[in-house]
Tab-separated table of C-alpha atoms in Angstrom:
chain	number	residue	atom	x	y	z
A	14	UNK	CA	0.000	0.000	0.000
A	15	UNK	CA	1.171	3.523	-0.622
A	16	UNK	CA	0.270	6.950	0.598
A	17	UNK	CA	-0.112	9.541	-2.132
A	18	UNK	CA	-0.963	13.216	-2.188
A	19	UNK	CA	-2.191	15.569	-4.855
A	20	UNK	CA	-1.630	19.278	-5.231
A	21	UNK	CA	-4.765	21.316	-5.763
A	22	UNK	CA	-5.758	24.972	-5.500
A	23	UNK	CA	-6.102	26.286	-1.982
A	24	UNK	CA	-9.646	27.392	-2.814
A	25	UNK	CA	-10.650	23.734	-2.984
A	26	UNK	CA	-9.523	23.107	0.566
A	27	UNK	CA	-11.674	25.456	2.608
A	28	UNK	CA	-10.540	26.247	6.106
A	29	UNK	CA	-14.025	25.427	7.404
A	30	UNK	CA	-13.251	21.815	6.607
A	31	UNK	CA	-15.901	20.969	4.042
A	32	UNK	CA	-17.502	22.142	0.842
A	33	UNK	CA	-21.137	23.232	0.726
A	34	UNK	CA	-23.217	21.425	-1.880
A	35	UNK	CA	-26.404	22.711	-3.521
A	36	UNK	CA	-29.594	21.329	-2.059
A	37	UNK	CA	-32.849	22.168	-0.396
A	38	UNK	CA	-30.900	23.608	2.533
A	39	UNK	CA	-27.364	24.429	1.409
A	40	UNK	CA	-25.019	24.871	4.341
A	41	UNK	CA	-21.808	26.638	5.258
A	42	UNK	CA	-20.348	23.621	7.019
A	43	UNK	CA	-19.078	23.783	10.576
A	44	UNK	CA	-19.172	20.913	13.028
A	45	UNK	CA	-20.559	21.378	16.537
A	46	UNK	CA	-20.155	18.705	19.202
A	47	UNK	CA	-22.875	20.409	21.253
A	48	UNK	CA	-25.402	18.974	18.785
A	49	UNK	CA	-24.637	15.476	20.095
A	50	UNK	CA	-26.600	14.015	22.981
A	51	UNK	CA	-24.399	10.905	23.316
A	52	UNK	CA	-20.792	9.938	23.926
A	53	UNK	CA	-20.788	6.144	23.452
A	54	UNK	CA	-22.625	3.689	21.191
A	55	UNK	CA	-22.550	-0.029	20.478
A	56	UNK	CA	-23.970	-1.544	17.290
A	57	UNK	CA	-24.105	-5.139	16.113
A	58	UNK	CA	-24.938	-7.136	12.997
A	59	UNK	CA	-25.385	-10.808	12.210
A	60	UNK	CA	-25.473	-12.676	8.919
A	61	UNK	CA	-24.898	-16.317	7.949
A	62	UNK	CA	-24.401	-17.135	11.662
A	63	UNK	CA	-21.531	-14.640	11.865
A	64	UNK	CA	-21.772	-11.811	14.391
A	65	UNK	CA	-20.034	-8.446	14.143
A	66	UNK	CA	-19.860	-5.625	16.666
A	67	UNK	CA	-18.767	-1.979	16.626
A	68	UNK	CA	-18.189	0.181	19.703
A	69	UNK	CA	-17.652	3.931	19.279
A	70	UNK	CA	-16.867	6.391	22.047
A	71	UNK	CA	-16.022	10.078	22.241
A	72	UNK	CA	-13.721	11.653	24.789
A	73	UNK	CA	-10.978	14.174	25.210
A	74	UNK	CA	-7.598	13.575	23.634
A	75	UNK	CA	-6.587	10.132	25.005
A	76	UNK	CA	-3.202	11.639	25.891
A	77	UNK	CA	-5.068	13.247	28.814
A	78	UNK	CA	-6.874	10.020	29.731
A	79	UNK	CA	-9.984	9.351	27.667
A	80	UNK	CA	-12.336	8.502	30.535
A	81	UNK	CA	-14.497	6.398	28.205
A	82	UNK	CA	-13.647	2.908	29.400
A	83	UNK	CA	-11.408	1.986	26.472
A	84	UNK	CA	-7.670	1.538	26.957
A	85	UNK	CA	-5.588	4.135	25.114
A	86	UNK	CA	-3.288	2.532	22.564
A	87	UNK	CA	-0.352	4.847	23.130
A	88	UNK	CA	-1.278	7.665	25.548
A	89	UNK	CA	2.311	8.919	25.758
A	90	UNK	CA	3.120	8.700	22.051
A	91	UNK	CA	3.892	11.565	19.649
A	92	UNK	CA	1.077	14.081	19.367
A	93	UNK	CA	-0.606	13.012	22.608
A	94	UNK	CA	-1.872	15.606	25.047
A	95	UNK	CA	-3.338	18.140	22.603
A	96	UNK	CA	-6.025	19.804	24.709
A	97	UNK	CA	-7.844	21.090	21.609
A	98	UNK	CA	-8.337	17.624	20.134
A	99	UNK	CA	-11.373	15.356	20.348
A	100	UNK	CA	-10.650	11.680	20.865
A	101	UNK	CA	-12.729	9.146	18.923
A	102	UNK	CA	-12.367	5.449	19.679
A	103	UNK	CA	-13.593	2.478	17.654
A	104	UNK	CA	-13.407	-1.190	18.498
A	105	UNK	CA	-14.641	-3.563	15.777
A	106	UNK	CA	-14.849	-7.313	16.219
A	107	UNK	CA	-15.909	-9.890	13.657
A	108	UNK	CA	-14.884	-11.998	10.682
A	109	UNK	CA	-11.898	-13.322	12.643
A	110	UNK	CA	-10.382	-9.886	13.202
A	111	UNK	CA	-10.336	-7.307	15.959
A	112	UNK	CA	-9.484	-3.681	15.233
A	113	UNK	CA	-8.912	-0.965	17.822
A	114	UNK	CA	-8.717	2.562	16.351
A	115	UNK	CA	-8.017	5.822	18.119
A	116	UNK	CA	-8.430	9.177	16.351
A	117	UNK	CA	-7.710	12.715	17.452
A	118	UNK	CA	-9.426	15.394	15.366
A	119	UNK	CA	-10.288	19.063	15.503
A	120	UNK	CA	-13.959	18.909	16.595
A	121	UNK	CA	-14.921	22.075	14.665
A	122	UNK	CA	-13.085	21.770	11.333
A	123	UNK	CA	-12.954	17.960	11.267
A	124	UNK	CA	-9.222	17.950	10.520
A	125	UNK	CA	-7.496	14.732	11.567
A	126	UNK	CA	-4.451	15.137	13.818
A	127	UNK	CA	-3.556	11.572	14.671
A	128	UNK	CA	-4.733	8.046	13.900
A	129	UNK	CA	-3.503	5.023	15.832
A	130	UNK	CA	-4.720	1.498	15.094
A	131	UNK	CA	-4.071	-2.013	16.352
A	132	UNK	CA	-5.265	-5.039	14.377
A	133	UNK	CA	-5.205	-8.531	15.834
A	134	UNK	CA	-6.528	-11.932	14.881
A	135	UNK	CA	-5.889	-13.072	11.313
A	136	UNK	CA	-3.161	-10.426	11.088
A	137	UNK	CA	-1.334	-8.286	13.635
A	138	UNK	CA	-0.361	-4.714	12.876
A	139	UNK	CA	0.145	-1.486	14.809
A	140	UNK	CA	0.095	1.743	12.811
A	141	UNK	CA	0.148	5.447	13.600
A	142	UNK	CA	-0.349	8.491	11.387
A	143	UNK	CA	0.606	11.984	12.551
A	144	UNK	CA	-0.910	14.611	10.262
A	145	UNK	CA	1.153	17.783	10.568
A	146	UNK	CA	1.028	21.100	8.769
A	147	UNK	CA	3.834	20.177	6.380
A	148	UNK	CA	4.101	16.384	6.428
A	149	UNK	CA	2.371	13.174	7.395
A	150	UNK	CA	4.421	10.705	9.407
A	151	UNK	CA	3.481	7.033	9.265
A	152	UNK	CA	4.839	4.418	11.654
A	153	UNK	CA	4.055	0.713	11.276
A	154	UNK	CA	4.995	-2.099	13.653
A	155	UNK	CA	4.493	-5.839	13.183
A	156	UNK	CA	5.485	-8.661	15.521
A	157	UNK	CA	8.421	-10.979	14.941
A	158	UNK	CA	9.530	-14.071	16.840
A	159	UNK	CA	10.112	-13.082	20.441
A	160	UNK	CA	7.538	-10.278	20.391
A	161	UNK	CA	4.686	-12.383	21.776
A	162	UNK	CA	4.816	-10.860	25.252
A	163	UNK	CA	5.651	-7.310	24.201
A	164	UNK	CA	3.093	-4.514	23.789
A	165	UNK	CA	2.368	-3.509	20.202
A	166	UNK	CA	4.245	-0.233	20.660
A	167	UNK	CA	7.415	-2.317	21.122
A	168	UNK	CA	7.035	-4.797	18.250
A	169	UNK	CA	10.375	-5.052	16.491
A	170	UNK	CA	9.508	-5.130	12.781
A	171	UNK	CA	9.303	-1.394	12.117
A	172	UNK	CA	8.844	0.796	9.058
A	173	UNK	CA	8.611	4.598	9.021
A	174	UNK	CA	7.715	7.105	6.346
A	175	UNK	CA	7.581	10.877	6.168
A	176	UNK	CA	5.571	12.308	3.290
A	177	UNK	CA	5.521	15.947	2.255
A	178	UNK	CA	2.339	17.575	1.006
A	179	UNK	CA	3.139	18.457	-2.610
A	180	UNK	CA	2.724	21.854	-4.199
A	181	UNK	CA	0.234	24.268	-2.677
A	182	UNK	CA	-2.087	21.644	-1.198
A	183	UNK	CA	-3.157	22.880	2.224
A	184	UNK	CA	-6.350	22.714	4.215
A	185	UNK	CA	-8.484	20.241	6.094
A	186	UNK	CA	-8.071	16.503	5.625
A	187	UNK	CA	-10.193	14.259	7.805
A	188	UNK	CA	-9.985	10.499	8.342
A	189	UNK	CA	-12.669	7.985	7.387
A	190	UNK	CA	-13.305	6.954	10.978
A	191	UNK	CA	-14.255	10.531	11.896
A	192	UNK	CA	-17.178	10.663	9.462
A	193	UNK	CA	-19.798	9.325	11.869
A	194	UNK	CA	-18.950	12.084	14.341
A	195	UNK	CA	-18.824	14.712	11.590
A	196	UNK	CA	-22.247	13.721	10.261
A	197	UNK	CA	-23.760	13.730	13.758
A	198	UNK	CA	-22.158	17.102	14.543
A	199	UNK	CA	-23.200	18.656	11.232
A	200	UNK	CA	-26.409	20.479	10.367
A	201	UNK	CA	-27.654	17.741	8.029
A	202	UNK	CA	-31.384	17.508	8.729
A	203	UNK	CA	-33.586	17.831	5.647
A	204	UNK	CA	-33.564	16.016	2.276
A	205	UNK	CA	-31.006	17.674	0.008
A	206	UNK	CA	-28.719	18.853	2.815
A	207	UNK	CA	-25.125	17.770	2.112
A	208	UNK	CA	-21.462	18.444	2.661
A	209	UNK	CA	-18.260	17.194	1.065
A	210	UNK	CA	-14.879	16.744	2.743
A	211	UNK	CA	-11.452	15.475	1.712
A	212	UNK	CA	-10.920	12.143	3.482
A	213	UNK	CA	-7.940	9.847	4.008
A	214	UNK	CA	-8.972	6.186	3.825
A	215	UNK	CA	-6.766	3.121	3.366
A	216	UNK	CA	-3.797	5.302	2.396
A	217	UNK	CA	-5.696	7.040	-0.390
A	218	UNK	CA	-7.612	10.289	-0.638
A	219	UNK	CA	-11.310	10.510	-1.488
A	220	UNK	CA	-13.775	13.345	-1.782
A	221	UNK	CA	-16.626	12.039	0.391
A	222	UNK	CA	-20.085	13.577	0.180
A	223	UNK	CA	-22.768	13.029	2.831
A	224	UNK	CA	-26.304	13.720	1.595
A	225	UNK	CA	-29.672	13.523	3.337
A	226	UNK	CA	-31.972	11.459	1.120
A	227	UNK	CA	-35.021	11.195	3.350
A	228	UNK	CA	-36.577	10.592	6.758
A	229	UNK	CA	-37.381	7.010	7.785
A	230	UNK	CA	-38.927	5.197	10.749
A	231	UNK	CA	-36.820	2.341	12.147
A	232	UNK	CA	-37.792	-0.419	14.613
A	233	UNK	CA	-35.201	-0.721	17.385
A	234	UNK	CA	-34.564	-2.587	20.627
A	235	UNK	CA	-31.650	-1.145	22.594
A	236	UNK	CA	-30.400	-0.137	26.033
A	237	UNK	CA	-30.303	3.563	26.868
A	238	UNK	CA	-27.943	4.764	29.600
A	239	UNK	CA	-27.885	8.209	31.185
A	240	UNK	CA	-27.228	9.909	34.522
A	241	UNK	CA	-30.764	8.933	35.509
A	242	UNK	CA	-29.996	5.224	35.092
A	243	UNK	CA	-30.530	2.721	32.310
A	244	UNK	CA	-33.545	1.210	30.605
A	245	UNK	CA	-34.348	-0.907	27.582
A	246	UNK	CA	-36.301	0.766	24.819
A	247	UNK	CA	-38.322	-1.070	22.163
A	248	UNK	CA	-39.459	1.716	19.882
A	249	UNK	CA	-39.989	2.916	16.352
A	250	UNK	CA	-37.615	5.856	15.929
A	251	UNK	CA	-37.632	8.644	13.366
A	252	UNK	CA	-34.274	8.749	11.602
A	253	UNK	CA	-32.456	10.937	9.093
A	254	UNK	CA	-31.245	8.771	6.198
A	255	UNK	CA	-27.820	9.873	4.928
A	256	UNK	CA	-26.006	8.344	1.960
A	257	UNK	CA	-22.237	8.513	1.445
A	258	UNK	CA	-20.827	8.862	-2.043
A	259	UNK	CA	-17.169	9.244	-2.938
A	260	UNK	CA	-14.653	9.658	-5.706
A	261	UNK	CA	-10.882	9.182	-5.509
A	262	UNK	CA	-8.689	12.251	-5.808
A	263	UNK	CA	-6.326	10.457	-8.194
A	264	UNK	CA	-7.842	8.650	-11.207
A	265	UNK	CA	-5.723	5.544	-10.638
A	266	UNK	CA	-6.754	5.064	-7.007
A	267	UNK	CA	-9.318	2.531	-5.834
A	268	UNK	CA	-12.815	3.992	-6.171
A	269	UNK	CA	-14.226	1.672	-3.484
A	270	UNK	CA	-14.392	3.861	-0.393
A	271	UNK	CA	-14.915	1.942	2.860
A	272	UNK	CA	-16.030	2.902	6.346
A	273	UNK	CA	-15.634	0.221	9.038
A	274	UNK	CA	-15.220	-2.326	6.247
A	275	UNK	CA	-18.502	-1.329	4.546
A	276	UNK	CA	-19.100	0.033	1.045
A	277	UNK	CA	-22.216	1.672	-0.459
A	278	UNK	CA	-22.968	3.155	2.947
A	279	UNK	CA	-26.211	4.470	4.450
A	280	UNK	CA	-26.426	5.973	7.937
A	281	UNK	CA	-29.589	6.533	9.953
A	282	UNK	CA	-29.225	9.284	12.559
A	283	UNK	CA	-31.634	9.965	15.413
A	284	UNK	CA	-33.316	13.339	14.973
A	285	UNK	CA	-32.921	14.270	18.649
A	286	UNK	CA	-29.731	12.791	20.131
A	287	UNK	CA	-27.988	12.493	16.725
A	288	UNK	CA	-26.970	8.937	17.689
A	289	UNK	CA	-26.343	6.419	14.922
A	290	UNK	CA	-29.382	4.137	14.924
A	291	UNK	CA	-28.375	1.973	11.965
A	292	UNK	CA	-25.430	1.610	9.605
A	293	UNK	CA	-25.951	-0.263	6.340
A	294	UNK	CA	-23.474	-1.293	3.670
A	295	UNK	CA	-21.937	-4.096	1.639
A	296	UNK	CA	-19.165	-6.482	2.650
A	297	UNK	CA	-17.323	-8.848	0.327
A	298	UNK	CA	-18.819	-12.381	0.352
A	299	UNK	CA	-21.608	-11.338	2.749
A	300	UNK	CA	-23.524	-8.821	0.675
A	301	UNK	CA	-25.704	-6.210	2.374
A	302	UNK	CA	-25.289	-5.941	6.158
A	303	UNK	CA	-27.157	-3.824	8.715
A	304	UNK	CA	-25.632	-2.765	12.026
A	305	UNK	CA	-28.312	-1.749	14.538
A	306	UNK	CA	-27.962	0.144	17.791
A	307	UNK	CA	-27.549	-2.106	20.855
A	308	UNK	CA	-26.826	0.536	23.459
A	309	UNK	CA	-26.219	4.269	23.732
A	310	UNK	CA	-24.954	6.449	26.553
A	311	UNK	CA	-26.665	9.834	26.611
A	312	UNK	CA	-25.026	12.998	27.864
A	313	UNK	CA	-28.213	15.085	28.109
A	314	UNK	CA	-31.963	14.552	28.325
A	315	UNK	CA	-32.343	14.853	24.569
A	316	UNK	CA	-33.908	11.504	23.874
A	317	UNK	CA	-37.552	11.125	24.830
A	318	UNK	CA	-39.636	7.974	24.710
A	319	UNK	CA	-41.721	7.412	21.614
A	320	UNK	CA	-45.380	7.425	22.693
A	321	UNK	CA	-46.164	4.838	20.034
A	322	UNK	CA	-43.545	2.366	21.212
A	323	UNK	CA	-43.490	0.216	24.393
A	324	UNK	CA	-40.753	0.802	26.913
A	325	UNK	CA	-39.680	-1.522	29.717
A	326	UNK	CA	-39.154	-0.506	33.324
A	327	UNK	CA	-35.776	0.957	34.231
A	328	UNK	CA	-33.050	-1.631	34.809
């Protein structure tokens, strides 16, 4: 795999972090974490007797201690401790692989600052990207014989790269794993609303557009946690349906953009808490897969019971 960059006019890389697209409600895009009424979600999917799970949590930069119940991969590593950064953590488990991803982004512009990942199972790999103003540094570690008891940050098969941004290319570049947060923190609400942002995914750049295509009602059964306690909710929720489309920056790059291993992606966002209620997409050999919300931790009383749906007693 290779990491490539393309020079483009500064006007194409807006400092706000995204490009406004025409629609019923065209937007000057800024991201606002205050729109979110959650800080942790778990979703699961099952097909052909195979189960898959995704956990996502938001916190401060893990260099300060994330406080979200997920172990930081490298809390003392380069770039840790940036008080202005928002930490985003993903743990995915399924298909014989476990992936633990830690992002640090600017919560307003969406710019990625650092990405650290650890893959285990069918293959073992530790990788870190540091996205600076002038260069991107990439560090990869893999285990060799004798590394079995060492932490991933000490694996001995090491490769490092430093890549300069070519030409006049400057501006905001986000990372694919940040898109769920960016969509939730955006002002996408009505059909036609959209934004586009330059995204690094699998060592290639894509222009990714998120577009509201409608409002749907979704049947759900999940656990809701908040300061008031926890309860199970069996409800029919109103959701904003958002479709992702993409195109590679370079003509020769792979045009198959993936998020959490999915292609042809649809997201269904709760209209109140902005939590991800469902995530749909395609996976090789499995076809169409739907991840549905299993649990959500709310940070404010933004999520009210649906009067048309039954709700169990608090747990």
